[in-house]
Tab-separated table of C-alpha atoms in Angstrom:
chain	number	residue	atom	x	y	z
A	418	MET	CA	-82.304	-31.618	-27.112
A	419	SER	CA	-81.399	-30.973	-30.211
A	420	VAL	CA	-82.005	-27.297	-31.357
A	421	TRP	CA	-83.839	-26.233	-34.737
A	422	ASN	CA	-81.986	-23.785	-37.279
A	423	PRO	CA	-84.394	-22.333	-39.227
A	424	PRO	CA	-83.087	-21.481	-43.043
A	425	ARG	CA	-82.647	-18.453	-43.444
A	426	LEU	CA	-84.385	-16.022	-46.095
A	427	LEU	CA	-81.631	-15.637	-48.353
A	428	ASP	CA	-81.664	-19.889	-48.484
A	429	LEU	CA	-85.251	-20.178	-48.845
A	430	VAL	CA	-85.147	-17.458	-51.634
A	431	GLY	CA	-82.436	-19.194	-53.317
A	432	MET	CA	-83.904	-22.339	-53.168
A	433	SER	CA	-87.675	-20.725	-54.568
A	434	LEU	CA	-85.453	-19.192	-57.555
A	435	LEU	CA	-83.929	-22.818	-58.627
A	436	ARG	CA	-86.485	-24.043	-58.626
A	437	ASP	CA	-87.692	-22.471	-61.560
A	438	ASP	CA	-85.759	-21.336	-64.077
A	439	ALA	CA	-88.018	-19.016	-65.725
A	440	LEU	CA	-88.269	-16.835	-62.500
A	441	ALA	CA	-84.441	-16.965	-61.338
A	442	PHE	CA	-84.246	-15.324	-64.936
A	443	ALA	CA	-86.433	-12.440	-64.217
A	444	ALA	CA	-85.590	-12.392	-61.142
A	445	LEU	CA	-81.588	-11.236	-61.954
A	446	GLU	CA	-82.058	-7.383	-62.742
A	447	ASP	CA	-83.550	-6.348	-59.551
A	448	LEU	CA	-82.049	-9.305	-57.521
A	449	PRO	CA	-79.582	-7.901	-54.228
A	450	THR	CA	-76.700	-8.295	-54.584
A	451	GLU	CA	-75.477	-10.254	-51.347
A	452	PHE	CA	-78.021	-12.950	-53.141
A	453	PHE	CA	-75.813	-13.679	-56.499
A	454	PRO	CA	-72.689	-15.605	-54.960
A	455	PRO	CA	-74.993	-18.476	-52.732
A	456	LEU	CA	-77.316	-18.998	-56.041
A	457	PHE	CA	-74.702	-19.451	-58.205
A	458	MET	CA	-72.401	-22.170	-55.705
A	459	GLU	CA	-76.156	-23.790	-55.648
A	460	ALA	CA	-76.311	-23.599	-59.733
A	461	PHE	CA	-73.202	-24.361	-60.257
A	462	HIS	CA	-73.288	-27.430	-58.458
A	463	GLY	CA	-76.489	-28.544	-58.782
A	464	ARG	CA	-75.020	-28.280	-63.022
A	465	ARG	CA	-77.696	-26.109	-63.642
A	466	SER	CA	-76.335	-24.576	-67.082
A	467	GLU	CA	-78.881	-22.090	-68.377
A	468	THR	CA	-79.378	-20.565	-64.548
A	469	LEU	CA	-75.306	-19.972	-64.886
A	470	LYS	CA	-75.469	-18.361	-67.772
A	471	ALA	CA	-77.592	-16.194	-67.357
A	472	MET	CA	-76.346	-15.441	-63.713
A	473	VAL	CA	-72.902	-14.518	-66.013
A	474	GLN	CA	-74.821	-12.168	-67.516
A	475	ALA	CA	-75.722	-10.253	-64.589
A	476	TRP	CA	-72.566	-11.232	-62.272
A	477	PRO	CA	-72.946	-7.530	-59.881
A	478	PHE	CA	-68.999	-8.077	-59.144
A	479	VAL	CA	-65.928	-6.957	-61.312
A	480	ARG	CA	-63.947	-10.537	-60.827
A	481	LEU	CA	-66.266	-13.944	-61.176
A	482	PRO	CA	-63.726	-16.567	-59.112
A	483	LEU	CA	-65.444	-19.959	-59.907
A	484	GLY	CA	-62.001	-21.525	-60.342
A	485	GLY	CA	-62.468	-21.735	-56.118
A	486	LEU	CA	-65.570	-23.576	-57.002
A	487	MET	CA	-64.154	-26.526	-58.635
A	488	GLU	CA	-62.427	-29.303	-56.999
A	489	MET	CA	-62.748	-31.359	-60.315
A	490	PRO	CA	-63.010	-29.483	-62.850
A	491	HIS	CA	-65.990	-30.033	-65.180
A	492	VAL	CA	-66.328	-29.072	-68.630
A	493	GLY	CA	-70.564	-28.792	-68.835
A	494	THR	CA	-70.571	-26.271	-66.080
A	495	LEU	CA	-67.545	-24.551	-68.084
A	496	GLN	CA	-68.887	-24.503	-71.477
A	497	ALA	CA	-72.547	-22.785	-69.054
A	498	VAL	CA	-70.097	-19.714	-67.568
A	499	LEU	CA	-67.987	-19.594	-71.621
A	500	ASP	CA	-71.484	-19.323	-73.276
A	501	GLY	CA	-72.519	-16.117	-70.774
A	502	LEU	CA	-69.625	-14.764	-71.368
A	503	ASP	CA	-70.281	-15.090	-75.531
A	504	VAL	CA	-73.124	-12.968	-75.075
A	505	LEU	CA	-71.875	-10.799	-73.065
A	506	LEU	CA	-69.299	-10.041	-75.337
A	507	ASP	CA	-71.895	-9.774	-78.680
A	508	GLN	CA	-73.387	-7.184	-76.664
A	509	LYS	CA	-72.130	-3.190	-77.953
A	510	ASP	CA	-73.583	-2.050	-74.417
A	511	CYS	CA	-72.673	-4.087	-71.412
A	512	PRO	CA	-76.240	-4.910	-69.145
A	513	ARG	CA	-76.824	-2.709	-66.399
A	514	ARG	CA	-76.552	-4.942	-63.850
A	515	CYS	CA	-73.084	-6.468	-64.806
A	516	LYS	CA	-69.979	-5.795	-63.809
A	517	LEU	CA	-67.970	-9.001	-64.760
A	518	ARG	CA	-64.037	-7.866	-66.103
A	519	VAL	CA	-62.228	-11.332	-64.472
A	520	LEU	CA	-62.473	-14.256	-64.948
A	521	ASP	CA	-60.907	-16.740	-62.727
A	522	LEU	CA	-59.696	-20.187	-63.240
A	523	ARG	CA	-57.364	-20.752	-60.469
A	524	ASN	CA	-57.876	-22.626	-57.199
A	525	THR	CA	-58.226	-19.445	-55.594
A	526	GLY	CA	-61.101	-16.854	-54.381
A	527	GLN	CA	-62.546	-19.309	-51.652
A	528	ASP	CA	-62.330	-16.576	-49.004
A	529	PHE	CA	-64.752	-14.830	-51.626
A	530	TRP	CA	-67.710	-17.793	-51.277
A	531	SER	CA	-67.280	-18.655	-48.158
A	532	MET	CA	-67.723	-14.762	-47.377
A	533	TRP	CA	-71.441	-14.348	-49.038
A	534	SER	CA	-72.544	-18.351	-48.457
A	535	GLY	CA	-71.432	-18.193	-44.673
A	536	SER	CA	-70.541	-21.146	-44.592
A	537	ASN	CA	-67.843	-23.638	-46.634
A	538	VAL	CA	-70.243	-26.680	-47.372
A	539	HIS	CA	-69.117	-26.211	-51.062
A	540	VAL	CA	-66.268	-24.437	-51.248
A	541	SER	CA	-62.570	-26.504	-52.049
A	542	SER	CA	-61.080	-28.449	-48.838
A	543	SER	CA	-57.720	-26.998	-49.749
A	544	SER	CA	-57.101	-24.305	-47.451
A	545	THR	CA	-53.495	-24.045	-48.185
A	546	MET	CA	-53.312	-22.065	-51.083
A	547	ALA	CA	-51.550	-18.792	-51.752
A	548	PRO	CA	-53.788	-15.320	-51.060
A	549	VAL	CA	-55.454	-14.582	-54.365
A	550	ALA	CA	-53.322	-11.805	-56.175
A	551	LYS	CA	-54.844	-8.818	-56.346
A	552	ASP	CA	-55.759	-8.292	-60.062
A	553	ARG	CA	-54.905	-5.027	-62.033
A	554	SER	CA	-58.289	-5.783	-63.775
A	555	THR	CA	-60.143	-3.889	-60.125
A	556	THR	CA	-57.495	-1.070	-60.087
A	557	GLU	CA	-57.006	-0.668	-63.046
A	558	GLN	CA	-59.218	0.040	-66.139
A	559	PRO	CA	-58.307	-3.355	-68.010
A	560	LEU	CA	-56.996	-3.864	-71.133
A	561	ALA	CA	-59.927	-5.812	-72.996
A	562	PRO	CA	-63.009	-6.662	-72.223
A	563	LEU	CA	-62.658	-9.547	-70.057
A	564	GLU	CA	-59.419	-10.676	-68.579
A	565	VAL	CA	-59.445	-14.871	-67.697
A	566	PHE	CA	-57.361	-15.756	-65.645
A	567	ILE	CA	-55.541	-19.745	-64.944
A	568	GLU	CA	-52.898	-21.792	-63.966
A	569	LEU	CA	-50.716	-23.189	-66.912
A	570	CYS	CA	-49.262	-26.406	-66.307
A	571	LEU	CA	-48.011	-28.058	-70.411
A	572	ASN	CA	-47.992	-31.283	-69.753
A	573	GLU	CA	-48.917	-33.389	-72.556
A	574	GLY	CA	-49.843	-36.162	-70.827
A	575	THR	CA	-51.935	-34.492	-68.485
A	576	THR	CA	-54.086	-32.820	-71.132
A	577	ASP	CA	-57.471	-32.779	-69.998
A	578	GLU	CA	-61.031	-32.055	-71.908
A	579	PHE	CA	-61.266	-29.049	-69.326
A	580	PHE	CA	-58.245	-27.567	-70.542
A	581	ILE	CA	-58.498	-28.401	-74.626
A	582	TYR	CA	-62.174	-26.673	-74.710
A	583	LEU	CA	-61.107	-23.343	-72.767
A	584	MET	CA	-57.914	-23.029	-75.262
A	585	GLN	CA	-60.263	-23.873	-77.831
A	586	TRP	CA	-62.864	-20.469	-76.908
A	587	VAL	CA	-59.726	-18.933	-76.094
A	588	GLU	CA	-59.063	-19.023	-79.768
A	589	LYS	CA	-62.706	-18.218	-81.311
A	590	ARG	CA	-62.670	-15.238	-78.729
A	591	LYS	CA	-58.472	-14.382	-78.502
A	592	ALA	CA	-59.595	-10.665	-80.233
A	593	SER	CA	-61.889	-9.706	-76.609
A	594	ILE	CA	-59.975	-11.244	-74.293
A	595	HIS	CA	-56.828	-11.724	-72.129
A	596	LEU	CA	-55.686	-15.212	-71.394
A	597	CYS	CA	-53.534	-14.324	-68.347
A	598	CYS	CA	-51.667	-16.492	-65.760
A	599	LYS	CA	-48.971	-15.738	-62.898
A	600	LYS	CA	-47.424	-18.604	-63.373
A	601	LEU	CA	-46.069	-20.937	-65.982
A	602	LYS	CA	-44.805	-24.570	-65.448
A	603	ILE	CA	-43.923	-26.384	-68.371
A	604	VAL	CA	-43.050	-29.914	-67.516
A	605	SER	CA	-43.269	-32.429	-70.517
A	606	MET	CA	-45.049	-30.757	-74.540
A	607	PRO	CA	-43.527	-29.998	-77.570
A	608	MET	CA	-41.712	-26.386	-78.740
A	609	GLU	CA	-44.804	-26.454	-80.619
A	610	ASN	CA	-47.289	-26.943	-78.654
A	611	ILE	CA	-45.635	-25.320	-76.161
A	612	MET	CA	-45.618	-21.772	-78.232
A	613	LYS	CA	-48.841	-22.675	-79.682
A	614	VAL	CA	-50.199	-21.926	-76.593
A	615	LEU	CA	-48.498	-19.484	-75.383
A	616	SER	CA	-49.380	-17.139	-78.441
A	617	MET	CA	-52.681	-16.879	-76.807
A	618	VAL	CA	-51.499	-15.569	-73.543
A	619	GLN	CA	-50.682	-12.482	-72.472
A	620	LEU	CA	-47.038	-12.706	-71.578
A	621	ASP	CA	-46.413	-9.784	-69.488
A	622	CYS	CA	-48.566	-11.580	-67.383
A	623	ILE	CA	-46.214	-13.945	-66.228
A	624	GLN	CA	-44.457	-13.735	-62.484
A	625	GLU	CA	-42.878	-16.938	-62.429
A	626	VAL	CA	-41.553	-19.635	-65.030
A	627	GLN	CA	-40.713	-23.233	-64.434
A	628	VAL	CA	-39.269	-25.315	-67.085
A	629	ASN	CA	-38.792	-28.840	-65.303
A	630	CYS	CA	-38.130	-31.370	-68.599
A	631	THR	CA	-35.082	-31.767	-70.294
A	632	TRP	CA	-34.116	-29.656	-73.138
A	633	HIS	CA	-31.469	-29.498	-75.135
A	634	VAL	CA	-29.876	-25.975	-75.760
A	635	SER	CA	-31.480	-25.262	-79.618
A	636	THR	CA	-34.807	-25.277	-77.477
A	637	LEU	CA	-34.002	-23.477	-74.831
A	638	ALA	CA	-32.814	-21.006	-77.938
A	639	VAL	CA	-36.291	-21.231	-79.147
A	640	PHE	CA	-38.514	-20.670	-75.786
A	641	ALA	CA	-35.536	-17.211	-74.558
A	642	SER	CA	-37.314	-15.752	-77.161
A	643	LEU	CA	-40.788	-15.876	-75.630
A	644	LEU	CA	-38.944	-15.904	-72.340
A	645	GLY	CA	-37.784	-12.002	-73.179
A	646	GLN	CA	-41.657	-10.185	-73.737
A	647	MET	CA	-42.524	-11.635	-69.908
A	648	ASP	CA	-41.336	-9.643	-68.874
A	649	ASN	CA	-42.379	-9.350	-65.374
A	650	VAL	CA	-41.388	-12.538	-64.327
A	651	GLN	CA	-39.809	-12.237	-60.931
A	652	ARG	CA	-38.528	-15.863	-60.735
A	653	LEU	CA	-37.037	-18.587	-63.429
A	654	LEU	CA	-36.620	-21.934	-62.800
A	655	LEU	CA	-34.741	-23.985	-65.554
A	656	SER	CA	-33.603	-27.466	-65.245
A	657	HIS	CA	-31.849	-29.838	-67.264
A	658	ILE	CA	-30.278	-28.305	-69.917
A	659	HIS	CA	-27.742	-30.625	-72.077
A	660	VAL	CA	-25.628	-30.018	-74.879
A	661	SER	CA	-23.193	-31.439	-77.069
A	662	ALA	CA	-20.070	-30.876	-77.923
A	663	LEU	CA	-19.991	-26.483	-78.839
A	664	GLY	CA	-19.501	-25.817	-81.518
A	665	GLU	CA	-20.383	-22.261	-84.072
A	666	GLN	CA	-24.206	-23.097	-83.557
A	667	GLU	CA	-24.519	-23.488	-80.029
A	668	GLU	CA	-22.273	-20.691	-78.833
A	669	GLN	CA	-24.930	-18.515	-81.607
A	670	HIS	CA	-27.866	-20.356	-78.558
A	671	VAL	CA	-26.222	-19.254	-75.873
A	672	VAL	CA	-25.931	-16.112	-76.864
A	673	GLN	CA	-29.714	-16.286	-77.956
A	674	ILE	CA	-30.783	-17.468	-74.083
A	675	THR	CA	-28.320	-15.449	-71.881
A	676	SER	CA	-29.264	-12.039	-74.105
A	677	GLN	CA	-32.379	-12.560	-73.025
A	678	PHE	CA	-31.801	-11.752	-69.640
A	679	LEU	CA	-31.740	-7.564	-70.503
A	680	ARG	CA	-35.217	-7.828	-70.236
A	681	LEU	CA	-35.693	-9.542	-67.487
A	682	HIS	CA	-36.199	-6.652	-65.069
A	683	HIS	CA	-38.044	-7.353	-61.906
A	684	LEU	CA	-36.410	-10.889	-62.438
A	685	ARG	CA	-35.951	-11.142	-58.725
A	686	ASP	CA	-35.489	-15.671	-58.116
A	687	LEU	CA	-33.218	-17.296	-60.606
A	688	ARG	CA	-32.199	-21.573	-59.890
A	689	MET	CA	-30.638	-23.132	-62.241
A	690	GLU	CA	-30.456	-26.768	-62.344
A	691	SER	CA	-27.934	-28.605	-64.299
A	692	PRO	CA	-27.251	-26.148	-66.723
A	693	SER	CA	-24.452	-27.514	-68.527
A	694	PHE	CA	-24.471	-25.312	-71.211
A	695	LEU	CA	-23.402	-21.838	-68.454
A	696	GLN	CA	-19.676	-24.009	-67.920
A	697	GLY	CA	-16.731	-21.159	-69.295
A	698	ARG	CA	-19.431	-18.549	-69.998
A	699	LEU	CA	-21.983	-17.940	-66.992
A	700	GLU	CA	-19.879	-14.155	-67.157
A	701	GLN	CA	-22.263	-14.230	-70.447
A	702	MET	CA	-25.331	-14.023	-67.908
A	703	LEU	CA	-24.742	-12.474	-64.967
A	704	ARG	CA	-23.742	-9.080	-67.293
A	705	CYS	CA	-27.219	-9.284	-69.010
A	706	LEU	CA	-28.967	-9.496	-65.217
A	707	LYS	CA	-30.754	-5.797	-65.107
A	708	THR	CA	-31.515	-5.621	-61.131
A	709	PRO	CA	-30.067	-7.019	-58.047
A	710	LEU	CA	-30.985	-11.338	-57.243
A	711	GLU	CA	-32.551	-11.733	-54.211
A	712	ASN	CA	-31.922	-15.827	-54.490
A	713	LEU	CA	-29.568	-17.953	-56.723
A	714	ALA	CA	-29.513	-21.012	-56.888
A	715	ILE	CA	-26.216	-22.935	-59.900
A	716	THR	CA	-26.367	-26.497	-59.493
A	717	HIS	CA	-24.436	-29.956	-60.658
A	718	CYS	CA	-23.157	-28.891	-62.631
A	719	LEU	CA	-19.706	-28.246	-63.834
A	720	ILE	CA	-18.265	-24.546	-63.618
A	721	THR	CA	-15.203	-23.023	-64.449
A	722	GLU	CA	-12.718	-21.002	-61.355
A	723	SER	CA	-13.090	-18.157	-64.465
A	724	ASP	CA	-16.847	-18.697	-63.697
A	725	LEU	CA	-16.776	-18.178	-59.762
A	726	LYS	CA	-14.547	-15.365	-60.227
A	727	HIS	CA	-16.973	-13.796	-61.857
A	728	LEU	CA	-19.906	-14.703	-60.079
A	729	SER	CA	-18.173	-13.292	-56.477
A	730	HIS	CA	-17.556	-9.618	-58.449
A	731	CYS	CA	-21.266	-9.597	-59.618
A	732	LEU	CA	-23.159	-6.422	-58.328
A	733	ASN	CA	-26.497	-8.443	-59.416
A	734	ILE	CA	-25.872	-11.001	-56.228
A	735	SER	CA	-24.183	-8.803	-53.101
A	736	GLN	CA	-28.100	-8.689	-51.998
A	737	LEU	CA	-28.546	-12.265	-51.942
A	738	LYS	CA	-31.170	-13.671	-49.332
A	739	GLY	CA	-29.871	-17.746	-50.352
A	740	LEU	CA	-27.577	-18.822	-52.222
A	741	ASP	CA	-27.418	-22.827	-53.076
A	742	LEU	CA	-24.248	-23.996	-54.969
A	743	SER	CA	-24.729	-27.616	-55.097
A	744	GLY	CA	-23.558	-30.542	-56.342
A	745	VAL	CA	-21.069	-27.684	-58.168
A	746	THR	CA	-17.664	-29.031	-57.302
A	747	LEU	CA	-15.441	-26.696	-56.486
A	748	THR	CA	-12.513	-28.639	-55.297
A	749	ASP	CA	-9.469	-26.915	-57.243
A	750	PHE	CA	-10.992	-23.625	-56.850
A	751	SER	CA	-9.270	-21.338	-54.872
A	752	PRO	CA	-10.764	-20.552	-51.414
A	753	GLU	CA	-10.379	-17.624	-52.133
A	754	LEU	CA	-13.165	-16.891	-54.109
A	755	LEU	CA	-15.964	-18.116	-52.189
A	756	GLN	CA	-14.975	-15.921	-49.401
A	757	VAL	CA	-15.043	-13.450	-52.055
A	758	LEU	CA	-18.402	-14.356	-52.345
A	759	LEU	CA	-19.192	-14.464	-48.553
A	760	GLU	CA	-18.358	-11.377	-48.157
A	761	LYS	CA	-20.408	-9.679	-50.727
A	762	VAL	CA	-23.481	-10.932	-49.706
A	763	ALA	CA	-22.685	-11.252	-45.805
A	764	ALA	CA	-25.029	-8.777	-45.119
A	765	THR	CA	-27.739	-10.087	-45.901
A	766	LEU	CA	-27.272	-14.133	-46.553
A	767	GLN	CA	-30.423	-16.071	-45.276
A	768	GLU	CA	-29.296	-19.682	-46.304
A	769	LEU	CA	-26.773	-21.342	-48.054
A	770	TYR	CA	-26.151	-23.952	-48.968
A	771	LEU	CA	-22.975	-25.547	-50.176
A	772	ASN	CA	-23.108	-29.620	-50.176
A	773	LEU	CA	-21.452	-32.060	-52.272
A	774	CYS	CA	-19.436	-29.284	-53.395
A	775	GLY	CA	-16.233	-31.457	-52.469
A	776	ILE	CA	-15.404	-28.942	-50.361
A	777	MET	CA	-11.720	-29.957	-48.225
A	778	ASP	CA	-10.993	-28.339	-44.835
A	779	CYS	CA	-7.931	-26.332	-46.543
A	780	GLN	CA	-11.354	-24.676	-48.066
A	781	LEU	CA	-13.762	-24.618	-45.367
A	782	GLU	CA	-11.026	-23.030	-42.851
A	783	ALA	CA	-10.418	-19.758	-46.053
A	784	ILE	CA	-14.015	-19.128	-45.569
A	785	LEU	CA	-15.595	-19.170	-42.036
A	786	PRO	CA	-14.416	-15.827	-40.756
A	787	ALA	CA	-16.760	-14.601	-43.920
A	788	LEU	CA	-19.435	-17.250	-42.799
A	789	SER	CA	-19.314	-15.674	-39.452
A	790	HIS	CA	-19.953	-12.971	-40.365
A	791	CYS	CA	-23.668	-13.540	-42.085
A	792	SER	CA	-25.482	-12.797	-39.291
A	793	GLN	CA	-29.184	-12.931	-40.655
A	794	LEU	CA	-28.149	-16.673	-41.838
A	795	ARG	CA	-30.413	-18.913	-40.895
A	796	THR	CA	-29.816	-22.146	-42.872
A	797	PHE	CA	-26.587	-23.394	-43.458
A	798	SER	CA	-26.325	-27.124	-45.529
A	799	ILE	CA	-23.041	-28.403	-45.921
A	800	CYS	CA	-23.990	-31.791	-46.494
A	801	GLY	CA	-22.062	-34.531	-48.805
A	802	ASN	CA	-18.213	-33.006	-48.056
A	803	LEU	CA	-15.858	-34.943	-46.785
A	804	LEU	CA	-14.650	-32.734	-43.576
A	805	SER	CA	-12.882	-33.796	-40.555
A	806	MET	CA	-13.422	-33.840	-36.923
A	807	ALA	CA	-11.271	-31.097	-36.425
A	808	ILE	CA	-12.625	-28.898	-38.481
A	809	MET	CA	-15.845	-29.541	-37.583
A	810	GLU	CA	-15.126	-27.800	-33.873
A	811	LYS	CA	-13.735	-24.814	-36.140
A	812	LEU	CA	-17.173	-24.856	-37.655
A	813	LEU	CA	-19.112	-24.859	-34.853
A	814	ARG	CA	-17.101	-21.920	-33.087
A	815	HIS	CA	-17.354	-20.341	-35.802
A	816	THR	CA	-21.235	-19.734	-36.009
A	817	ASP	CA	-21.933	-20.314	-32.971
A	818	GLY	CA	-21.901	-16.169	-32.693
A	819	LEU	CA	-25.235	-16.401	-35.574
A	820	PRO	CA	-27.735	-15.299	-33.765
A	821	SER	CA	-30.176	-16.284	-36.835
A	822	LEU	CA	-29.364	-19.722	-37.738
A	823	ILE	CA	-31.439	-22.162	-37.042
A	824	LEU	CA	-30.493	-24.833	-39.304
A	825	GLU	CA	-27.742	-26.273	-39.324
A	826	LEU	CA	-27.140	-29.736	-41.545
A	827	TYR	CA	-23.176	-30.809	-41.676
A	828	PRO	CA	-21.991	-33.956	-42.995
A	829	ALA	CA	-21.018	-37.307	-40.691
A	830	PRO	CA	-17.014	-36.222	-39.412
A	831	ARG	CA	-14.944	-38.056	-42.157
A	832	GLU	CA	-13.138	-39.640	-39.145
A	833	SER	CA	-16.963	-42.124	-38.748
A	834	TYR	CA	-16.129	-43.396	-42.002
A	835	SER	CA	-13.379	-46.213	-42.885
A	836	SER	CA	-11.182	-46.583	-45.445
A	837	GLN	CA	-13.730	-47.753	-47.764
A	838	ARG	CA	-15.986	-45.248	-47.264
A	839	ILE	CA	-18.897	-47.414	-45.105
A	840	LEU	CA	-20.178	-45.733	-41.728
A	841	HIS	CA	-19.291	-46.388	-38.484
A	842	LEU	CA	-22.291	-46.173	-36.278
A	843	GLY	CA	-20.517	-46.902	-32.829
A	844	ARG	CA	-17.772	-43.843	-33.976
A	845	LEU	CA	-20.304	-41.825	-34.972
A	846	VAL	CA	-21.983	-41.916	-31.861
A	847	GLN	CA	-18.190	-41.592	-30.005
A	848	LEU	CA	-17.743	-38.373	-31.939
A	849	GLN	CA	-21.450	-37.217	-31.433
A	850	ALA	CA	-21.226	-37.090	-27.975
A	851	GLU	CA	-17.527	-34.962	-28.666
A	852	LEU	CA	-19.563	-32.634	-30.768
A	853	ILE	CA	-22.150	-31.978	-27.668
A	854	GLU	CA	-19.706	-31.444	-25.779
A	855	ILE	CA	-17.974	-28.552	-27.744
A	856	MET	CA	-21.329	-26.857	-27.756
A	857	ARG	CA	-22.115	-27.464	-24.196
A	858	ASN	CA	-18.419	-25.341	-24.186
A	859	LEU	CA	-20.059	-23.386	-26.432
A	860	GLY	CA	-22.844	-22.393	-23.787
A	861	ARG	CA	-25.944	-21.291	-26.590
A	862	PRO	CA	-28.972	-24.090	-26.788
A	863	ARG	CA	-28.253	-24.711	-30.655
A	864	THR	CA	-29.548	-28.102	-32.762
A	865	ILE	CA	-27.354	-29.531	-35.167
A	866	TRP	CA	-28.047	-32.726	-37.506
A	867	ILE	CA	-25.218	-34.537	-38.915
A	868	SER	CA	-26.519	-36.769	-41.784
A	869	SER	CA	-23.717	-38.973	-44.036
A	870	SER	CA	-26.830	-38.116	-46.657
A	871	PRO	CA	-25.251	-36.313	-49.167
A	872	CYS	CA	-28.621	-34.034	-49.612
A	873	PRO	CA	-30.860	-34.785	-46.969
A	874	ARG	CA	-34.755	-32.773	-47.120
A	875	ARG	CA	-36.958	-31.308	-45.330
A	876	GLY	CA	-40.515	-30.673	-45.299
A	877	ASN	CA	-42.919	-33.620	-46.246
A	878	GLU	CA	-39.530	-36.016	-46.243
A	879	ILE	CA	-37.775	-36.998	-43.631
A	880	PHE	CA	-33.472	-37.303	-42.541
A	881	TYR	CA	-32.228	-40.600	-43.629
A	882	HIS	CA	-28.727	-42.014	-42.185
A	883	GLU	CA	-29.072	-39.213	-39.318
A	884	LYS	CA	-27.924	-37.921	-36.223
A	885	THR	CA	-29.556	-35.527	-34.635
A	886	ILE	CA	-27.567	-33.664	-32.030
A	887	ILE	CA	-28.872	-30.909	-29.687
A	888	TYR	CA	-27.669	-29.243	-26.464
A	889	CYS	CA	-30.065	-27.162	-24.446
A	890	CYS	CA	-28.071	-25.363	-22.145
A	891	PHE	CA	-30.430	-24.551	-19.491
A	892	VAL	CA	-30.234	-21.306	-16.777
A	893	PRO	CA	-31.472	-22.095	-13.461
A	894	PRO	CA	-33.564	-19.949	-11.351
């Protein structure tokens, strides 16, 4: 027998108000606070533009997390909300009821709506979003009458009507609002357009910058002038910054770029993929770092032995938790430099990636003592290097005492390949058995991945051409 669940009083009142716009508008001034979120949700999903416009003017909360309701951005509902804000911003005195100081258009705030609605019926289904950061407007006097938070991904191919309408409104209202974003991602857009968009953004709000497009060093130099104003940036990712033959002009561009690091006092995470402009100039950037880094990735580029020497002696890398030098050829470098680098970060290092570095047996052997002192190490990957079975046995023995190590990714031993570099699976199986025996003798349960892929991936992607070697040690009762 089915159980009848009568509608809540809250639901009945909301349905009654939405049937009569005039009644709803008159009731807003005295409507209990708890009625606002569910009524707003019904008006939003019913696209009741006039009701939305009126509710914004009487919103009794500091923050309106509109983005948490928008599975697909809709210009009509945005326009209604912005029209309500226009009325507010044009008034000399804020209405008695209204406390609105932050309009949040990011895909966050689902907890707010579900808490007030008592259900998840209309809430965006994404449950993997990061929790909403506490905005400064809730803790201190706002810098402007209103702050608007957005997720900013500059991609010329996906610039939609919603974004265009919002930016046009911001441009008209730039004297009375602050446009803020925590994360800036640039995929593909002419620099002229990037400059125009960012001229409307409060640059000191940005905490993460990703540049995922191919730029010439001269283009990055132009962007660097803006980067220097993002003085709260904690995470910076640059990819595929290329340079032609370095002449006097290019050298000046590099100076313009590296000098901006002097202004990034909160930078903790620096990742650069294919930064060809840094070859022979890494020290120039390192000396501009103002704070200790937690993560550093310099990948798929050429550096000099002098660069590696400066890196190993840099004071601001002594607290690294993550280090990635994948794709940086170290074959001809003195192994002592990498040894010194690991010794400097041994107390804090948790992730180490040395894939495709051209590391030889003698170089790996030289760093094994330092590696064995990385007591916090959780992930170690050295795929894509041509290593012998003998050095892999030494590697297993030196890492056996690392208590936190849970993910080990190693290359297929050199002996499993023919002289033409063709992988022989039968030979690999034999070597697998030998590695299992080595781990059995060591006596500690562990799992390692043996991969012929130079850069195996985890997460949503699987490993290709790999062998999983698992050794479990069971202690009898």
